[in-house]
Coordinates of C-alpha atoms and ligand atoms in Angstrom, one line a residue:
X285 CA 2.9 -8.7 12.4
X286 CA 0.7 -5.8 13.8
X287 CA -2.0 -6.8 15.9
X288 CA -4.5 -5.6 13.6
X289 CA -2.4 -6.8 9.9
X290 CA -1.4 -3.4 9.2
X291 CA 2.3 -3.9 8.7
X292 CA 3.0 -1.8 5.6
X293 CA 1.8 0.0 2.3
X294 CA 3.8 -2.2 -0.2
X295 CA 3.6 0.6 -3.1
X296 CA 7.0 0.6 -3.8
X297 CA 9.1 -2.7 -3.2
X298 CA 11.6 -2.7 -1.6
X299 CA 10.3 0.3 0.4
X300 CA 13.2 3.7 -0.1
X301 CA 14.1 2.7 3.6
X302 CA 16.0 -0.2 2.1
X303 CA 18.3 2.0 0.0
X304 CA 22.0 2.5 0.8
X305 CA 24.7 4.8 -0.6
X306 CA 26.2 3.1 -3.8
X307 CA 29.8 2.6 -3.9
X308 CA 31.3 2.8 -6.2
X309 CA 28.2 5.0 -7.8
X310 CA 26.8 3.7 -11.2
X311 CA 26.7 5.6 -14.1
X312 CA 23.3 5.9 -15.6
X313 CA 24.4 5.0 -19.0
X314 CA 25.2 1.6 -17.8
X315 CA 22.5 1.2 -15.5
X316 CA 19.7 1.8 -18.7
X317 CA 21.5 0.4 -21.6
X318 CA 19.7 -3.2 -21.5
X319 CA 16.6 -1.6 -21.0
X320 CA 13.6 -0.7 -22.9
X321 CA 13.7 2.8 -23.3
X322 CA 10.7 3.4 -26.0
X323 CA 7.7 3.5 -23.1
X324 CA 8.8 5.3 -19.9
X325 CA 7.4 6.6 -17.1
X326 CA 8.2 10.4 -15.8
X327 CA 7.9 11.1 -12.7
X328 CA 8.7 14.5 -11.3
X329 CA 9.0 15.1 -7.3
X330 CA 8.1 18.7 -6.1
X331 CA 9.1 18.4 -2.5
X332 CA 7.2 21.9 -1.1
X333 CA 4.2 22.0 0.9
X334 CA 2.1 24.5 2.7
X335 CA 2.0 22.8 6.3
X336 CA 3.4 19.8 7.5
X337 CA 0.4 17.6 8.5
X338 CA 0.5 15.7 11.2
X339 CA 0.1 12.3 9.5
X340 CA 2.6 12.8 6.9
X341 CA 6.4 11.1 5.9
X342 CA 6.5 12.2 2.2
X343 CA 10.0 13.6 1.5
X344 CA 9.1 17.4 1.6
X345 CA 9.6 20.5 3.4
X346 CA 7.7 23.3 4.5
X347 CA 7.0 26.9 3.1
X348 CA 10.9 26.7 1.1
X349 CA 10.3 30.5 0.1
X350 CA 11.0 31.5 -3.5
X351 CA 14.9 31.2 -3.8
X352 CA 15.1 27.6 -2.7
X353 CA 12.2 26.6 -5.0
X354 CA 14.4 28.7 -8.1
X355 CA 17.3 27.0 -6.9
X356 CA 15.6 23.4 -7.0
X357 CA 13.6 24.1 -10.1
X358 CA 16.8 24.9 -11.6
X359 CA 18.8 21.9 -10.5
X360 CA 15.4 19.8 -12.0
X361 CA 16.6 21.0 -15.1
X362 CA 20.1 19.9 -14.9
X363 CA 19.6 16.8 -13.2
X364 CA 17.4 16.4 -16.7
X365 CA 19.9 17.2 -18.8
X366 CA 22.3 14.8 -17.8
X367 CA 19.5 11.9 -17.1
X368 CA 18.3 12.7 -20.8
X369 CA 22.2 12.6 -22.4
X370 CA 23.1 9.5 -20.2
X371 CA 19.7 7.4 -20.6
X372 CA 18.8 8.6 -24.3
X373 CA 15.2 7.8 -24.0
X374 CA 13.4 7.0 -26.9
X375 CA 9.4 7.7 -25.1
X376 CA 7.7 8.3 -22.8
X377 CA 4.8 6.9 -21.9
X378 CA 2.9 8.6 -18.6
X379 CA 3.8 11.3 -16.8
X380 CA 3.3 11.6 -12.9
X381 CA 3.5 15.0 -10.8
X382 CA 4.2 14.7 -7.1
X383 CA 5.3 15.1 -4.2
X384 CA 4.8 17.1 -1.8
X385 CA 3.0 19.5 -3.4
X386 CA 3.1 20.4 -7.2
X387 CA 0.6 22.9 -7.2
X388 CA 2.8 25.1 -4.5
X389 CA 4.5 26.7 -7.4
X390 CA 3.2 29.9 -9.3
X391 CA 1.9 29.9 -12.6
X392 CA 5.2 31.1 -14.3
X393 CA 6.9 28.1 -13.1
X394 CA 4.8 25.5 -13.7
X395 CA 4.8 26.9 -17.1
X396 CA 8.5 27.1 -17.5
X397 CA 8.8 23.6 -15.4
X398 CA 6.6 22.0 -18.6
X399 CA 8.1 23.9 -21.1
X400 CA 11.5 23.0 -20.0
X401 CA 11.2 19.4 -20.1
X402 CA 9.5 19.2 -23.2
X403 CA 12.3 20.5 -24.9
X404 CA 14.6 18.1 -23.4
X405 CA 12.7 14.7 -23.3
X406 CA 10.6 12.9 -26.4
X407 CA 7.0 13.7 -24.7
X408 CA 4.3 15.7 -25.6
X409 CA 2.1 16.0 -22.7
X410 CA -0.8 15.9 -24.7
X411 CA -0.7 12.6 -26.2
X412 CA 0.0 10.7 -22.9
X413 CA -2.0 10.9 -19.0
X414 CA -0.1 13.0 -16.6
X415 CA -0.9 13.4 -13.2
X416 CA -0.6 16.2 -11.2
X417 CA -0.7 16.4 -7.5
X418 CA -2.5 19.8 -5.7
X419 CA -3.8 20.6 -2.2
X420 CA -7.0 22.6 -1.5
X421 CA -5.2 25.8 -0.7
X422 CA -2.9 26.1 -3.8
X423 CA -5.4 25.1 -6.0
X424 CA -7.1 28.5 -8.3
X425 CA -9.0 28.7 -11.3
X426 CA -6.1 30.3 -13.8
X427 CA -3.4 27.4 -12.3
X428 CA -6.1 24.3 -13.3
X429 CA -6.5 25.8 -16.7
X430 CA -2.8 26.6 -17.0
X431 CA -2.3 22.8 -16.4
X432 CA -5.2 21.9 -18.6
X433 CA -3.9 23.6 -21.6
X434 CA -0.7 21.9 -21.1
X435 CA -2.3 18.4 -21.2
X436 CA -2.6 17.6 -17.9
X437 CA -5.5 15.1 -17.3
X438 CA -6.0 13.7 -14.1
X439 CA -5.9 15.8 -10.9
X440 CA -5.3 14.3 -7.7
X441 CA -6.6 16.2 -4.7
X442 CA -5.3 15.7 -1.2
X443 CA -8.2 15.9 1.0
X444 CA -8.5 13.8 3.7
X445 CA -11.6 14.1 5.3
X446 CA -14.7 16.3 5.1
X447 CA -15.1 16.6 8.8
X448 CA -13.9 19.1 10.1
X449 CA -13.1 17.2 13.5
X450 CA -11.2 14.4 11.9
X451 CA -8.8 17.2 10.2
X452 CA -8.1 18.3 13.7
X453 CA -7.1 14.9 14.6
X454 CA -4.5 14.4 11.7
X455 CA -3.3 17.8 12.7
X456 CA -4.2 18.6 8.9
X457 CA -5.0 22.5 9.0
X458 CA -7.5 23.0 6.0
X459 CA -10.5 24.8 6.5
X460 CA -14.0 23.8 5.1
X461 CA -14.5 26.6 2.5
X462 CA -11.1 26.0 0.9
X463 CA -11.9 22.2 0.6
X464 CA -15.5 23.3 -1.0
X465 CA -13.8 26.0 -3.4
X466 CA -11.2 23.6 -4.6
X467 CA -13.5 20.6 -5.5
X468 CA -15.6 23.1 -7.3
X469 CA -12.8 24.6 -8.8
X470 CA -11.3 20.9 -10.3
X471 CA -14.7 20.1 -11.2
X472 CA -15.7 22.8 -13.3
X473 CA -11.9 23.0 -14.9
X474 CA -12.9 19.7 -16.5
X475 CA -10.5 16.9 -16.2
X476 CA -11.0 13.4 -17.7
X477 CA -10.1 12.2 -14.4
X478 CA -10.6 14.2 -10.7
X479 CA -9.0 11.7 -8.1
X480 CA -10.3 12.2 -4.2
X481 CA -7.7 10.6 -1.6
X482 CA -9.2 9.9 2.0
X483 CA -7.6 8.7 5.6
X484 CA -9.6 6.4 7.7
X485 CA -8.5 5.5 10.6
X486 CA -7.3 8.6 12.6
X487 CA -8.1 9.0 16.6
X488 CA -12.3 9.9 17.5
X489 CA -13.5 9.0 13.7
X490 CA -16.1 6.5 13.9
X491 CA -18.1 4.9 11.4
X492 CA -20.7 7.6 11.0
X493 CA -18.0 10.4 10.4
X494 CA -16.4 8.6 7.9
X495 CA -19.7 7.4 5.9
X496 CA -20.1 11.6 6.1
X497 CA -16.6 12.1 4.7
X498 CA -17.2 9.3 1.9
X499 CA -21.0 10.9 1.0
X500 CA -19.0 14.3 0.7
X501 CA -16.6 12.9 -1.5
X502 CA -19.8 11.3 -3.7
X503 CA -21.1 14.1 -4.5
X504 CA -18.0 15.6 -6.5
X505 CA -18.7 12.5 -8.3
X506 CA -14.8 11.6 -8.7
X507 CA -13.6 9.4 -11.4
X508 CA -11.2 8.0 -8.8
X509 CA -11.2 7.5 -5.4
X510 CA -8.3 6.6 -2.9
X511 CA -9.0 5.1 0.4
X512 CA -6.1 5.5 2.7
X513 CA -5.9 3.5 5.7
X514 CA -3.9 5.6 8.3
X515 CA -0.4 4.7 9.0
X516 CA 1.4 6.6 11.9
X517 CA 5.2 6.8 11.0
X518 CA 8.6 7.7 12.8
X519 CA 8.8 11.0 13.4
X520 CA 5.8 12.6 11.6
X521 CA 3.9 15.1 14.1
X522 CA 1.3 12.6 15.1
X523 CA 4.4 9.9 16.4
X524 CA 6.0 12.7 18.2
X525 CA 2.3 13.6 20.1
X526 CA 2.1 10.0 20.9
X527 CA -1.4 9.3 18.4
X528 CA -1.7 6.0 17.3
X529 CA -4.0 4.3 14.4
X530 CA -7.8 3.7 15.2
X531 CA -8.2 -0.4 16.2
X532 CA -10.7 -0.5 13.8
X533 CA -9.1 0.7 10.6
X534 CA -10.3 -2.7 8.7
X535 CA -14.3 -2.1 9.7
X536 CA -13.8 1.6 8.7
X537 CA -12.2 -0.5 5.5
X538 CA -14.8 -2.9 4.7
X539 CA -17.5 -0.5 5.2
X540 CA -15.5 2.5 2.4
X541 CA -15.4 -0.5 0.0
X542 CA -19.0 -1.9 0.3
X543 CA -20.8 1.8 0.0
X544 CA -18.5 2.4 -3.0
X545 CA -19.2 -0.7 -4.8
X546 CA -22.8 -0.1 -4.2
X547 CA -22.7 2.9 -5.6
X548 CA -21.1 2.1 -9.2
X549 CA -17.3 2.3 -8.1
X550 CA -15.2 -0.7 -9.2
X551 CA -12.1 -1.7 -6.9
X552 CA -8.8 -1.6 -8.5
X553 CA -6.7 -2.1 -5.4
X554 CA -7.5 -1.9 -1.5
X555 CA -6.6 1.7 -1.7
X556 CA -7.9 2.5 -5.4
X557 CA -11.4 2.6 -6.6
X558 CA -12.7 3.5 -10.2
X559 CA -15.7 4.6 -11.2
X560 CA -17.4 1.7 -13.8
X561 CA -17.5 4.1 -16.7
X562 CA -14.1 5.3 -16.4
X563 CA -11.6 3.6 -18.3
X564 CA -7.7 4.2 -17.3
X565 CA -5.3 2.1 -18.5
X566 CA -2.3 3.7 -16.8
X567 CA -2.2 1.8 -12.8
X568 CA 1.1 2.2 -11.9
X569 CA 2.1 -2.1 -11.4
X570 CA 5.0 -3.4 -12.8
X571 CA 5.5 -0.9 -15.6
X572 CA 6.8 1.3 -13.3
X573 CA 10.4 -0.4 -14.1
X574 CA 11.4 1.8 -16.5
X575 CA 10.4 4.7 -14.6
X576 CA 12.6 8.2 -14.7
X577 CA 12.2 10.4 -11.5
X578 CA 13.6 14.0 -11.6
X579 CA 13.8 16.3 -8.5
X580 CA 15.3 15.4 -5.3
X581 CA 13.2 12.6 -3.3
X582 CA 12.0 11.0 -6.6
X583 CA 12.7 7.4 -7.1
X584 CA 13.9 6.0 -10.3
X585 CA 13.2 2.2 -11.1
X586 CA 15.1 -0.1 -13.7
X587 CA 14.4 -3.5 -13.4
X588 CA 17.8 -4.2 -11.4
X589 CA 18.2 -1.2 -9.5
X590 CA 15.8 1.1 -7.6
X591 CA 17.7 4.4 -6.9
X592 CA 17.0 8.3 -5.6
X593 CA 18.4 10.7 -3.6
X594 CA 18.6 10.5 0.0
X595 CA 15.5 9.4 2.2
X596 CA 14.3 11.7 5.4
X597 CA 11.5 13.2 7.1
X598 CA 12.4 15.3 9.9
X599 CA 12.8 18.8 8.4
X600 CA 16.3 19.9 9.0
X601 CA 17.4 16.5 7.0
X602 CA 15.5 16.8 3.8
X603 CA 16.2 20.7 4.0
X604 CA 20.2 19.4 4.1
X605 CA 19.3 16.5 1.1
X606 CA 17.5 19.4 -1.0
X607 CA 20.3 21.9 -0.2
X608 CA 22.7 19.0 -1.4
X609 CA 20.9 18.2 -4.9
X610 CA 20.8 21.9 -5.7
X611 CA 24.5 22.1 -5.4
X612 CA 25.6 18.8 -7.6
X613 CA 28.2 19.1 -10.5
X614 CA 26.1 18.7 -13.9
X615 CA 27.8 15.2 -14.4
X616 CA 27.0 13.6 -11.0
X617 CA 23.5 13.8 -11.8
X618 CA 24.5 10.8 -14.7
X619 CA 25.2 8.7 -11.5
X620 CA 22.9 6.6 -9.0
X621 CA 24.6 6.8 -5.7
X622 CA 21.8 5.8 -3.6
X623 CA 19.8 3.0 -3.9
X624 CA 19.1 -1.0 -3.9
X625 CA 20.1 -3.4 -6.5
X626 CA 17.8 -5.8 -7.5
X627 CA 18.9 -10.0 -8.3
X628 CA 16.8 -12.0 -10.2
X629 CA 14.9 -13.0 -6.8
X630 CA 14.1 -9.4 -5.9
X631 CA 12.4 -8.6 -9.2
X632 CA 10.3 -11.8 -9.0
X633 CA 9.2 -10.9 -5.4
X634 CA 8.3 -7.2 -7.1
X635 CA 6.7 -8.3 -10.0
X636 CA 4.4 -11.0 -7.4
X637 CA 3.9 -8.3 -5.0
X638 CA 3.0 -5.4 -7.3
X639 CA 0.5 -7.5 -9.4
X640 CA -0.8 -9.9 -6.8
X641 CA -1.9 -6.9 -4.9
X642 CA -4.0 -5.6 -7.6
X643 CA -7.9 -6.8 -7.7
X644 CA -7.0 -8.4 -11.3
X645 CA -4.2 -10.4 -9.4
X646 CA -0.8 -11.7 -11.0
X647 CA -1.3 -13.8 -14.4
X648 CA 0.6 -16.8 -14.7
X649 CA 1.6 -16.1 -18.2
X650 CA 2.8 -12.8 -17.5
X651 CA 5.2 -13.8 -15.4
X652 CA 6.5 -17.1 -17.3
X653 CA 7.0 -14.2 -19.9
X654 CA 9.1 -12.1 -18.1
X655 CA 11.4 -14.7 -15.7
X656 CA 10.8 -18.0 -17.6
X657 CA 9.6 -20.0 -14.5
X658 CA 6.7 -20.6 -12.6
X659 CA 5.4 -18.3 -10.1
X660 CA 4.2 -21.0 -7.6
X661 CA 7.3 -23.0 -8.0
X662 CA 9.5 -19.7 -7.6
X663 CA 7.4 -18.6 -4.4
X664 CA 5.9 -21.9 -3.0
X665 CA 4.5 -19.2 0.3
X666 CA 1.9 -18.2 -2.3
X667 CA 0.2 -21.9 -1.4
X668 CA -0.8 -20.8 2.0
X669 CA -3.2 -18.2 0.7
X670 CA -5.2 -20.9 -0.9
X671 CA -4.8 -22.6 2.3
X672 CA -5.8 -19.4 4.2
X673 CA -8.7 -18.9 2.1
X674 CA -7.6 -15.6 1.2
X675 CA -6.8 -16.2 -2.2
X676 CA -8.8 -17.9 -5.7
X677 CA -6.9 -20.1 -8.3
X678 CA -7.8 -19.7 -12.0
X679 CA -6.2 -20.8 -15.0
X680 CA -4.3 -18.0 -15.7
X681 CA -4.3 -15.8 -12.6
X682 CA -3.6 -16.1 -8.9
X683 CA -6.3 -13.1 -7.6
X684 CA -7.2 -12.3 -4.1
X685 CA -10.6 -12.9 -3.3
X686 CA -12.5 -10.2 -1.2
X687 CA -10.9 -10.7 2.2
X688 CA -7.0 -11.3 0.7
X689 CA -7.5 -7.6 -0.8
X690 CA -8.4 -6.4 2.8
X691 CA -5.7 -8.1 4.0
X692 CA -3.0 -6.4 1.8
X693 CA -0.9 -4.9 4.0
X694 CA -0.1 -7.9 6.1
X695 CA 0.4 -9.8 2.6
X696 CA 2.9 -7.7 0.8
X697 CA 5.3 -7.2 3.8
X698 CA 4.7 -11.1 4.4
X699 CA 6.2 -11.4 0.7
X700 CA 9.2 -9.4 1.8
X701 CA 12.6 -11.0 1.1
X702 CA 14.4 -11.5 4.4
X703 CA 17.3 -9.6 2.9
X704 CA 14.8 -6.2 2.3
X705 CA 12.9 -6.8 5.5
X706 CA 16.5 -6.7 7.6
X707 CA 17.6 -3.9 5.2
X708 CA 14.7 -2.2 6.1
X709 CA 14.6 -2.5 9.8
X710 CA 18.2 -1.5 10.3
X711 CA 17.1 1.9 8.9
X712 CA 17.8 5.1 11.0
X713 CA 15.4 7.7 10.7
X714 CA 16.5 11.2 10.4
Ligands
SAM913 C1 1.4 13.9 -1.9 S1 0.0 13.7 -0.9 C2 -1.3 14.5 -1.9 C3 -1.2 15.9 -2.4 C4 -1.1 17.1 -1.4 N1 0.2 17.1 -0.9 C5 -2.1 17.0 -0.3 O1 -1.8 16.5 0.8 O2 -3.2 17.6 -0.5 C6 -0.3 12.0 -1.0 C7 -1.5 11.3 -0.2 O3 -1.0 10.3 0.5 C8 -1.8 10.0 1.6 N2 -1.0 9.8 2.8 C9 0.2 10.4 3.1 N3 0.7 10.0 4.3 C10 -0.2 9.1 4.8 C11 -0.3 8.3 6.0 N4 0.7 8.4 6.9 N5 -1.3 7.5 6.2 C12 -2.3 7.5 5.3 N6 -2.3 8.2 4.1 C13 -1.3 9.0 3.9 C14 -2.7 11.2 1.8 O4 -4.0 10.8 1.5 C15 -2.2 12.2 0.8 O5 -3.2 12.9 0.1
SF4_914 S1 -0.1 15.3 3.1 FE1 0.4 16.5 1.3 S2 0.3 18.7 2.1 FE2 0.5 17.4 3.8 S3 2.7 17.4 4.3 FE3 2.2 15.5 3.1 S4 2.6 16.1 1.0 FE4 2.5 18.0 2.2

């Protein structure tokens, strides 16, 4: 464990560092044909950013220039073509655009990107939420209402921190005008939801700069808010210049959760926070199995197989992975060849680790449901959070009390099978 508990953002489990080529590969019609295919989730990965910031080990690349984002843009819609024939979806249910950096592509292809994949798959955006990703720099006035039109709802916009000084220390080049432009921009475009992500945590930010960041954020009055404690990965810019986390990232934690609760938010997860009069009924949890991701980088979930293309984050390796998914045969994109299966004990863990993390914790019910056993006598471990006194027992739910949710990332990894956490440990980063 790391000293201070931080040992891991358990969004996804198991994490893409667990995934391994597939061989033989599996076709996708056999992959999907036991499951529900009537409510998915579409998620589309745009791997192209601006900068590189310091902090960062999403799978994207930097300024691709026009031809490799035609080229990728057009394998998207290939890859759909043969997910859609091999998969025949029947819905789908949310859409999610991220990355990377959506918003880094022009007008016309946004357009074309929407257009295209409404022809091909059984959505129309306006009837479900999508997501879209943007950064303060790509973000105008025509793009937001291009998106609007198209039925985009939420917006999620990357920014950080208001002070100036902590961007320096993430190595996040943004200036102040562009952040104030494109919050005033989103705001007055008029989505039903305007989502604010901040780091705490980073080198020389102390309590009073991040209470300035968070009353910044306030003002925009967000319907969302996410709170991201600062992890330092392998081989982002910040590991290579030798920065590490702040010690304190759980005071700087405690005190983001206590002035948003005071002031009317209502906490979804340790990262998440939702305005009381906003009601979403689209967290991402466990219905993400069942989820379709197009673009390279983009994960795809069934409930016995987790796959994508390949994982890096150094440049030259996800320039070579994005170079390789451009250049695929129509019919290979039918095939997972890169990713983790999933036995029955893996999906349990998932399902526990997924919905236990969640403020409304994991129902009982829900998971009798769905496996036909009892969660306690499947995962006995789940005792010593009673015992730890980070956890409350009710009738139908096992929830995390107040200090269990601020000790999420020491309690998802904890949940870890041995096989993932050896899987994952054995990865080499490229
Ligand atoms: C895809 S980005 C958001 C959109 C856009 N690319 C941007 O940066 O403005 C996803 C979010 O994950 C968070 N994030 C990424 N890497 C992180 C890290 N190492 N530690 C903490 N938060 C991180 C950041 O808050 C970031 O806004
Ligand atoms: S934080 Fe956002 S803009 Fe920065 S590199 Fe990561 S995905 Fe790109």
């Amino acid at each position: 464990m790391a000293e201070d508990g931080y040992d891991g953002y358990a969004y996804a489990y198991p994490h893409k560092t667990a995934y391994r080529p597939l061989d033989p590969p599996i076709p996708l019609n056999e992959a999907w044909q036991f499951e529900d295919k009537r409510d998915l989730f579409l998620y589309v990965h745009l791997p192209f950013c601006e900068m590189r910031c310091g902090f960062c080990n999403l799978f994207t690349t930097v300024q691709p220039g026009a031809s490799l984002v035609e080229q990728t843009l057009g394998a998207i819609y290939r890859q759909s073509e043969s997910v859609v024939a091999a998969v025949e979806p029947q819905g789908i249910a949310q859409a999610a655009f991220g990355g990377g950096t959506p918003s880094y592509l022009s007008e016309t292809e946004l357009q074309c990107l929407f257009t295209t994949l409404s022809g091909m798959w059984p959505v129309c955006w306006r009837d479900i939420p999508v997501s879209f990703e943007v950064s303060p720099g790509t973000v105008t006035r025509e793009k937001l209402a291009l998106l609007k039109g198209l039925g985009v709802d939420r917006i999620s916009l990357g920014v950080q921190s208001f002070v100036p000084a902590d961007l320096v220390s993430l190595k996040r080049p943004q200036p102040a005008a562009e952040l104030e432009r494109a919050c005033q921009t989103i705001k007055t475009a008029g989505f039903a939801v305007f989502n604010i992500d901040l780091i705490y945590g980073n080198e020389g930010q102390d309590a009073s700069r991040w209470q300035s960041s968070l009353d910044r954020a306030l003002e925009w009055q967000p319907e969302e808010l996410y709170l991201y404690p600062l992890y330092v990965g392998k081989l982002t810019n910040l590991d290579r210049s030798g920065k590490r986390p702040a010690e304190r990232r759980r005071d700087l934690y405690r005190l983001g959760r206590d002035f948003l609760l005071a002031a009317g938010y209502r906490q979804i997860s340790m990262r998440l926070f939702r305005r009381a009069d906003v009601i979403r009924t689209t967290d991402y949890c466990c219905q993400e199995d069942g989820m379709i991701g197009l673009g390279p980088g983009a994960r795809s979930y069934t409930r016995s197989l987790h796959y994508s293309s390949e994982y890096a984050v150094g440049q030259p390796g996800v320039r070579s992975i994005i170079e390789n998914f451009n250049k695929r045969e129509l019919a290979s994109y039918a095939c997972a060849d890169y990713g983790v299966p999933l036995d029955d004990a893996e999906q349990k863990l998932r399902y526990i680790i997924k919905s236990l993390l969640r403020a409304d914790g994991a129902s009982y019910q829900s998971y009798w449901r769905r496996f036909g056993s009892s969660m306690i006598d499947d995962v006995p471990q789940l005792n010593e959070l009673f015992e730890l006194g980070l956890a409350t027992d009710s009738e139908d739910c096992l929830r995390l009390n107040e200090e269990g949710l601020a000790w999420s990332d020491t309690i998802g990894p904890w949940l870890y099978s041995d096989t993932m956490t050896a899987r994952m440990s054995e990865y080499e980063f490229v």
